[in-house]
Amino acid sequence: MDLKTTYLGLELPHPFVVGASPIAARLDRVRLAEDAGAAAIVMNSLFEEQIIHHEEGLQKHVLSHEDSFAEATSYFPSADEFDLGPDEYLERIREIKQAVDIPVIASLNGTNLGTWTEYAKYMEEAGADALELNLYYQPRSAEESSEQVEGNFVEIVEKVRQSVKLPLAVKLSPFFSSLPNFIKRIEDKGANAAVIFNRFYQPDIDIENLEAVPSLKLSDSSELLLRLRWLAILSGRTQLDLAVTGGVHTAEDAIKAVMAGADCIQLVSTLLRHGLPQLTKLRNEMAQWMEEKEYDSLEQMKGSMSYQHAPNPEAIERANYLRILQSWDVEA
């Protein structure tokens, strides 16, 4: 079965990629990922807070529950391993490039424009095959308009594009007033791919101790639905490659994502739950299903259920909303 796909100009043997996660923090895990058949690996993001050594509580906020899931314990490195400084991060790119043959996609999350462009260059020089811009920012001031936020994002893409020749993926949240318009704007500024969607770690509230506490939960298949809708809408309407992240746990999930238009499938939570051999399992199960359904290639299946090709495109749009609500009734 021909599962080949192209993502960020990289010819991949299949769409399954290790998404940004602690897996990249250990070379032995990276090697195991390659042995399991990963088509590429995305490194965990380098945050500007790490670069400027600001707020040591960052690693506690993100990683304090790193061993909460027994099945994931062996895959989460310690905080010291994951919280790489900027020099260590760049060295890790070099080490991974020497250790494996699969493409390495670096990831960057900044706050100042200079940081984005400076470290994008450093990552290119370190040997990264591509760069994922992790646009993780949550405005909290009423004085900051949506136009300003999105304008800043577009400028980041533009300036990084001017700074490096690396293929650029932009990792997005679903919180845009007009996602298709924003996709067009970053495409015009030189982005090569969009990653649909980032998952935000939301704090919980401890009502006994009256404090906010970090809450780290792995995704499940229900989170794929939002991503399927937007993949289906965007597929065929943009020249950007489309990657899905969040909610792919089974071969059926992966097949749905490709049918909606995904060129690349980034796996994290399912690998943390089941281990890196899950990569092999999902790839084999997808190939078997496609053979049974008489598909010749992934390309033949890709986008077949997008808005442009779906036999019932109104199900993707608002027209289906009322119908779904009316289909439920309250038991007496």
Tab-separated table of C-alpha atoms in Angstrom:
chain	number	residue	atom	x	y	z
A	1	MET	CA	0.000	0.000	0.000
A	2	ASP	CA	1.343	3.410	-1.006
A	3	LEU	CA	1.104	5.605	2.101
A	4	LYS	CA	3.531	8.272	0.892
A	5	THR	CA	2.744	11.900	1.607
A	6	THR	CA	4.475	15.261	1.344
A	7	TYR	CA	4.661	17.619	4.300
A	8	LEU	CA	6.731	20.812	4.462
A	9	GLY	CA	8.454	19.772	1.266
A	10	LEU	CA	9.581	16.544	2.936
A	11	GLU	CA	8.816	13.288	1.163
A	12	LEU	CA	7.491	11.026	3.932
A	13	PRO	CA	6.850	7.270	3.619
A	14	HIS	CA	3.577	7.685	5.513
A	15	PRO	CA	1.795	10.477	7.433
A	16	PHE	CA	2.528	9.379	11.024
A	17	VAL	CA	4.864	11.806	12.797
A	18	VAL	CA	5.827	12.108	16.449
A	19	GLY	CA	4.332	15.438	17.532
A	20	ALA	CA	5.898	17.981	19.869
A	21	SER	CA	6.343	16.153	23.162
A	22	PRO	CA	8.865	15.079	25.802
A	23	ILE	CA	9.775	12.108	23.594
A	24	ALA	CA	12.327	14.282	21.784
A	25	ALA	CA	14.045	15.076	25.084
A	26	ARG	CA	15.756	11.677	25.183
A	27	LEU	CA	17.873	10.277	22.370
A	28	ASP	CA	17.009	6.691	23.234
A	29	ARG	CA	13.311	7.486	22.759
A	30	VAL	CA	14.027	9.260	19.481
A	31	ARG	CA	15.872	6.180	18.223
A	32	LEU	CA	12.992	3.964	19.324
A	33	ALA	CA	10.575	6.248	17.479
A	34	GLU	CA	12.595	5.826	14.299
A	35	ASP	CA	12.727	2.052	14.842
A	36	ALA	CA	8.937	2.040	15.243
A	37	GLY	CA	8.661	3.725	11.850
A	38	ALA	CA	8.052	7.409	12.673
A	39	ALA	CA	8.156	9.409	9.445
A	40	ALA	CA	9.555	12.465	11.259
A	41	ILE	CA	9.769	13.951	14.733
A	42	VAL	CA	8.705	17.369	16.007
A	43	MET	CA	10.711	18.623	18.959
A	44	ASN	CA	9.058	20.113	22.016
A	45	SER	CA	8.899	23.904	21.794
A	46	LEU	CA	11.681	26.160	22.959
A	47	PHE	CA	9.876	28.883	24.915
A	48	GLU	CA	11.156	32.419	25.243
A	49	GLU	CA	10.921	32.036	29.021
A	50	GLN	CA	13.638	29.408	28.722
A	51	ILE	CA	15.711	31.713	26.564
A	52	ILE	CA	15.638	34.647	28.959
A	53	HIS	CA	15.688	32.449	32.063
A	54	HIS	CA	12.491	34.083	33.217
A	55	GLU	CA	10.037	32.554	35.663
A	56	GLU	CA	11.458	29.298	36.895
A	57	GLY	CA	7.937	28.193	37.678
A	58	LEU	CA	7.339	27.418	33.993
A	59	GLN	CA	8.612	23.880	34.263
A	60	LYS	CA	6.580	23.307	37.422
A	61	HIS	CA	3.428	24.562	35.731
A	62	VAL	CA	3.878	22.374	32.681
A	63	LEU	CA	5.509	19.301	34.181
A	64	SER	CA	4.480	19.014	37.812
A	65	HIS	CA	2.119	16.174	36.878
A	66	GLU	CA	4.500	14.494	34.475
A	67	ASP	CA	4.062	11.096	36.194
A	68	SER	CA	0.316	11.346	36.767
A	69	PHE	CA	-0.369	8.692	34.132
A	70	ALA	CA	1.188	5.365	35.045
A	71	GLU	CA	1.201	4.272	31.412
A	72	ALA	CA	3.175	7.372	30.457
A	73	THR	CA	5.755	7.321	33.243
A	74	SER	CA	8.547	5.801	31.175
A	75	TYR	CA	7.997	8.269	28.341
A	76	PHE	CA	8.025	11.505	30.304
A	77	PRO	CA	11.584	12.576	31.099
A	78	SER	CA	12.353	14.452	34.279
A	79	ALA	CA	11.820	18.212	34.361
A	80	ASP	CA	15.571	18.738	34.126
A	81	GLU	CA	15.700	16.781	30.878
A	82	PHE	CA	12.679	18.456	29.301
A	83	ASP	CA	13.359	22.046	30.325
A	84	LEU	CA	16.318	22.579	28.013
A	85	GLY	CA	17.997	25.950	27.906
A	86	PRO	CA	18.514	27.572	24.498
A	87	ASP	CA	22.055	26.271	24.026
A	88	GLU	CA	21.055	22.782	25.118
A	89	TYR	CA	18.050	22.871	22.798
A	90	LEU	CA	20.191	23.731	19.776
A	91	GLU	CA	22.665	21.028	20.747
A	92	ARG	CA	19.772	18.561	21.022
A	93	ILE	CA	18.844	19.323	17.403
A	94	ARG	CA	22.394	18.450	16.362
A	95	GLU	CA	22.380	15.283	18.459
A	96	ILE	CA	19.081	14.066	17.053
A	97	LYS	CA	20.209	14.788	13.496
A	98	GLN	CA	23.291	12.644	14.118
A	99	ALA	CA	21.339	9.894	15.874
A	100	VAL	CA	18.551	9.275	13.330
A	101	ASP	CA	17.850	9.617	9.637
A	102	ILE	CA	14.269	10.863	9.854
A	103	PRO	CA	13.504	14.593	9.451
A	104	VAL	CA	13.688	16.747	12.574
A	105	ILE	CA	11.246	19.634	12.925
A	106	ALA	CA	12.244	22.208	15.556
A	107	SER	CA	9.573	24.184	17.417
A	108	LEU	CA	9.696	27.725	18.746
A	109	ASN	CA	7.397	29.826	20.907
A	110	GLY	CA	8.431	33.423	21.477
A	111	THR	CA	6.924	36.668	22.690
A	112	ASN	CA	9.302	39.235	21.183
A	113	LEU	CA	9.778	39.452	17.436
A	114	GLY	CA	13.550	39.492	17.809
A	115	THR	CA	13.471	36.175	19.638
A	116	TRP	CA	11.445	34.518	16.895
A	117	THR	CA	13.812	35.575	14.138
A	118	GLU	CA	17.070	35.107	16.052
A	119	TYR	CA	16.344	31.589	17.252
A	120	ALA	CA	14.762	30.545	13.983
A	121	LYS	CA	18.176	31.253	12.433
A	122	TYR	CA	19.954	29.325	15.183
A	123	MET	CA	17.671	26.331	14.651
A	124	GLU	CA	18.325	26.429	10.925
A	125	GLU	CA	22.077	26.546	11.555
A	126	ALA	CA	21.776	23.637	13.998
A	127	GLY	CA	20.455	21.467	11.175
A	128	ALA	CA	16.672	21.358	11.640
A	129	ASP	CA	14.850	20.196	8.525
A	130	ALA	CA	11.856	22.459	9.176
A	131	LEU	CA	10.471	24.788	11.827
A	132	GLU	CA	7.123	24.801	13.602
A	133	LEU	CA	6.046	28.197	14.914
A	134	ASN	CA	3.985	27.518	18.013
A	135	LEU	CA	1.648	30.513	18.234
A	136	TYR	CA	0.736	29.953	21.864
A	137	TYR	CA	-0.526	33.274	23.187
A	138	GLN	CA	-3.621	34.130	25.182
A	139	PRO	CA	-4.494	37.826	25.417
A	140	ARG	CA	-5.799	38.894	28.811
A	141	SER	CA	-6.190	42.646	28.396
A	142	ALA	CA	-9.380	44.245	27.144
A	143	GLU	CA	-7.183	46.863	25.484
A	144	GLU	CA	-5.684	44.257	23.150
A	145	SER	CA	-7.911	43.766	20.126
A	146	SER	CA	-8.257	40.670	17.993
A	147	GLU	CA	-6.866	42.651	15.060
A	148	GLN	CA	-3.718	43.383	17.053
A	149	VAL	CA	-3.261	39.774	18.130
A	150	GLU	CA	-3.714	38.358	14.663
A	151	GLY	CA	-1.633	41.146	13.135
A	152	ASN	CA	1.227	40.246	15.485
A	153	PHE	CA	0.963	36.597	14.471
A	154	VAL	CA	1.065	37.463	10.781
A	155	GLU	CA	4.095	39.684	11.335
A	156	ILE	CA	5.879	36.850	13.141
A	157	VAL	CA	5.362	34.550	10.166
A	158	GLU	CA	6.493	37.253	7.756
A	159	LYS	CA	9.675	38.128	9.664
A	160	VAL	CA	10.667	34.514	10.307
A	161	ARG	CA	10.091	33.740	6.639
A	162	GLN	CA	12.456	36.577	5.746
A	163	SER	CA	15.040	35.259	8.215
A	164	VAL	CA	15.276	31.584	7.263
A	165	LYS	CA	14.875	29.302	4.267
A	166	LEU	CA	13.463	26.455	6.350
A	167	PRO	CA	9.949	25.211	5.559
A	168	LEU	CA	7.584	26.797	8.093
A	169	ALA	CA	4.617	25.204	9.797
A	170	VAL	CA	2.340	27.365	11.948
A	171	LYS	CA	0.720	25.632	14.901
A	172	LEU	CA	-2.643	27.252	15.517
A	173	SER	CA	-5.370	27.351	18.104
A	174	PRO	CA	-9.028	27.138	17.046
A	175	PHE	CA	-9.712	30.561	18.541
A	176	PHE	CA	-9.857	32.776	15.460
A	177	SER	CA	-12.863	34.800	14.382
A	178	SER	CA	-12.185	33.808	10.767
A	179	LEU	CA	-9.746	30.940	10.530
A	180	PRO	CA	-9.871	30.687	6.698
A	181	ASN	CA	-8.922	34.363	6.420
A	182	PHE	CA	-6.043	33.957	8.860
A	183	ILE	CA	-4.830	30.888	6.959
A	184	LYS	CA	-4.787	32.954	3.766
A	185	ARG	CA	-2.834	35.738	5.461
A	186	ILE	CA	-0.070	33.469	6.762
A	187	GLU	CA	0.066	31.673	3.426
A	188	ASP	CA	0.619	35.022	1.723
A	189	LYS	CA	3.485	35.735	4.162
A	190	GLY	CA	5.313	32.513	3.343
A	191	ALA	CA	4.034	29.790	5.651
A	192	ASN	CA	4.158	26.288	4.203
A	193	ALA	CA	1.840	24.387	6.539
A	194	ALA	CA	-0.780	24.788	9.250
A	195	VAL	CA	-1.023	22.500	12.281
A	196	ILE	CA	-4.625	22.004	13.453
A	197	PHE	CA	-4.858	22.504	16.520
A	198	ASN	CA	-2.778	23.303	19.582
A	199	ARG	CA	-3.978	21.917	22.919
A	200	PHE	CA	-3.844	24.322	25.851
A	201	TYR	CA	-3.234	23.061	29.353
A	202	GLN	CA	-6.010	24.599	31.416
A	203	PRO	CA	-5.561	25.138	35.173
A	204	ASP	CA	-8.110	23.677	37.565
A	205	ILE	CA	-9.271	25.120	40.894
A	206	ASP	CA	-8.656	23.450	44.230
A	207	ILE	CA	-11.786	24.511	46.137
A	208	GLU	CA	-10.415	23.320	49.509
A	209	ASN	CA	-7.066	25.113	49.376
A	210	LEU	CA	-8.398	27.960	47.216
A	211	GLU	CA	-5.666	27.870	44.624
A	212	ALA	CA	-5.208	27.251	40.931
A	213	VAL	CA	-3.553	23.941	40.144
A	214	PRO	CA	-2.110	22.614	36.881
A	215	SER	CA	-4.169	19.974	35.121
A	216	LEU	CA	-2.456	17.797	32.534
A	217	LYS	CA	-4.767	15.482	30.617
A	218	LEU	CA	-3.968	13.518	27.517
A	219	SER	CA	-6.309	13.854	24.561
A	220	ASP	CA	-8.884	11.305	23.435
A	221	SER	CA	-10.627	10.614	20.143
A	222	SER	CA	-13.505	12.997	20.912
A	223	GLU	CA	-11.127	15.942	20.405
A	224	LEU	CA	-10.661	14.965	16.779
A	225	LEU	CA	-14.130	16.186	15.759
A	226	LEU	CA	-13.269	19.900	15.899
A	227	ARG	CA	-10.150	19.217	13.874
A	228	LEU	CA	-11.998	17.160	11.273
A	229	ARG	CA	-14.432	19.996	10.658
A	230	TRP	CA	-11.710	22.551	10.011
A	231	LEU	CA	-9.553	20.200	7.980
A	232	ALA	CA	-12.564	19.503	5.773
A	233	ILE	CA	-13.283	23.220	5.351
A	234	LEU	CA	-9.677	24.198	4.625
A	235	SER	CA	-8.709	21.290	2.379
A	236	GLY	CA	-8.594	22.397	-1.245
A	237	ARG	CA	-8.984	26.046	-0.269
A	238	THR	CA	-5.345	26.671	0.651
A	239	GLN	CA	-1.978	25.706	-0.742
A	240	LEU	CA	-0.696	25.085	2.786
A	241	ASP	CA	-0.004	21.523	3.874
A	242	LEU	CA	-2.350	20.522	6.674
A	243	ALA	CA	-1.273	18.603	9.761
A	244	VAL	CA	-3.609	17.341	12.449
A	245	THR	CA	-2.576	17.141	16.095
A	246	GLY	CA	-4.809	16.135	18.991
A	247	GLY	CA	-7.389	13.369	19.004
A	248	VAL	CA	-5.826	10.733	16.744
A	249	HIS	CA	-5.649	7.521	18.771
A	250	THR	CA	-6.782	4.776	16.401
A	251	ALA	CA	-6.349	3.853	12.749
A	252	GLU	CA	-9.968	4.901	12.240
A	253	ASP	CA	-9.147	8.354	13.626
A	254	ALA	CA	-6.187	8.616	11.256
A	255	ILE	CA	-8.274	7.552	8.253
A	256	LYS	CA	-10.891	10.199	9.082
A	257	ALA	CA	-8.192	12.869	9.350
A	258	VAL	CA	-6.743	11.984	5.942
A	259	MET	CA	-10.210	11.865	4.371
A	260	ALA	CA	-10.847	15.344	5.773
A	261	GLY	CA	-7.641	16.587	4.154
A	262	ALA	CA	-4.689	16.003	6.496
A	263	ASP	CA	-1.273	15.567	4.867
A	264	CYS	CA	0.398	14.751	8.184
A	265	ILE	CA	-0.750	13.163	11.440
A	266	GLN	CA	1.098	14.224	14.584
A	267	LEU	CA	0.825	11.673	17.390
A	268	VAL	CA	1.502	12.390	21.056
A	269	SER	CA	-1.065	11.201	23.609
A	270	THR	CA	-1.568	7.771	22.069
A	271	LEU	CA	2.206	7.216	22.140
A	272	LEU	CA	2.385	8.286	25.781
A	273	ARG	CA	-0.431	5.900	26.632
A	274	HIS	CA	0.587	2.878	24.590
A	275	GLY	CA	4.250	3.347	23.822
A	276	LEU	CA	6.129	3.949	20.606
A	277	PRO	CA	5.139	0.608	19.010
A	278	GLN	CA	1.734	2.268	18.562
A	279	LEU	CA	3.265	3.992	15.529
A	280	THR	CA	3.757	0.649	13.801
A	281	LYS	CA	0.309	-0.564	14.818
A	282	LEU	CA	-1.532	2.479	13.452
A	283	ARG	CA	0.384	2.447	10.185
A	284	ASN	CA	-0.263	-1.253	9.607
A	285	GLU	CA	-3.940	-1.005	10.507
A	286	MET	CA	-4.451	1.959	8.176
A	287	ALA	CA	-2.746	0.101	5.306
A	288	GLN	CA	-4.851	-2.999	5.945
A	289	TRP	CA	-8.099	-1.009	5.972
A	290	MET	CA	-7.180	0.795	2.760
A	291	GLU	CA	-6.342	-2.487	1.060
A	292	GLU	CA	-9.681	-3.957	2.122
A	293	LYS	CA	-11.483	-0.903	0.730
A	294	GLU	CA	-9.421	-1.120	-2.488
A	295	TYR	CA	-7.589	2.162	-2.190
A	296	ASP	CA	-4.356	2.339	-4.168
A	297	SER	CA	-2.702	5.132	-2.228
A	298	LEU	CA	-3.045	7.649	0.560
A	299	GLU	CA	-3.241	10.378	-2.079
A	300	GLN	CA	-6.377	8.778	-3.511
A	301	MET	CA	-8.075	8.910	-0.098
A	302	LYS	CA	-6.802	12.339	0.954
A	303	GLY	CA	-9.491	15.024	1.041
A	304	SER	CA	-12.215	12.683	-0.201
A	305	MET	CA	-14.489	13.870	2.618
A	306	SER	CA	-13.475	17.520	2.539
A	307	TYR	CA	-16.060	20.232	2.038
A	308	GLN	CA	-15.357	20.262	-1.697
A	309	HIS	CA	-15.849	16.530	-2.144
A	310	ALA	CA	-18.152	15.365	0.662
A	311	PRO	CA	-21.479	13.950	-0.554
A	312	ASN	CA	-23.170	15.862	2.273
A	313	PRO	CA	-21.167	19.081	2.723
A	314	GLU	CA	-23.944	20.826	4.620
A	315	ALA	CA	-23.208	18.466	7.525
A	316	ILE	CA	-19.943	20.350	7.954
A	317	GLU	CA	-21.654	23.728	8.078
A	318	ARG	CA	-24.231	25.404	10.294
A	319	ALA	CA	-27.185	23.903	8.406
A	320	ASN	CA	-26.721	20.667	10.322
A	321	TYR	CA	-26.731	22.363	13.722
A	322	LEU	CA	-30.476	22.640	14.233
A	323	ARG	CA	-31.079	19.164	12.838
A	324	ILE	CA	-28.739	17.626	15.418
A	325	LEU	CA	-30.345	19.511	18.300
A	326	GLN	CA	-33.837	18.486	17.234
A	327	SER	CA	-32.802	14.836	17.025
A	328	TRP	CA	-32.468	14.678	20.825
A	329	ASP	CA	-35.336	14.468	23.246
A	330	VAL	CA	-35.466	14.731	27.025
A	331	GLU	CA	-36.588	11.628	28.863
A	332	ALA	CA	-39.503	12.147	31.207
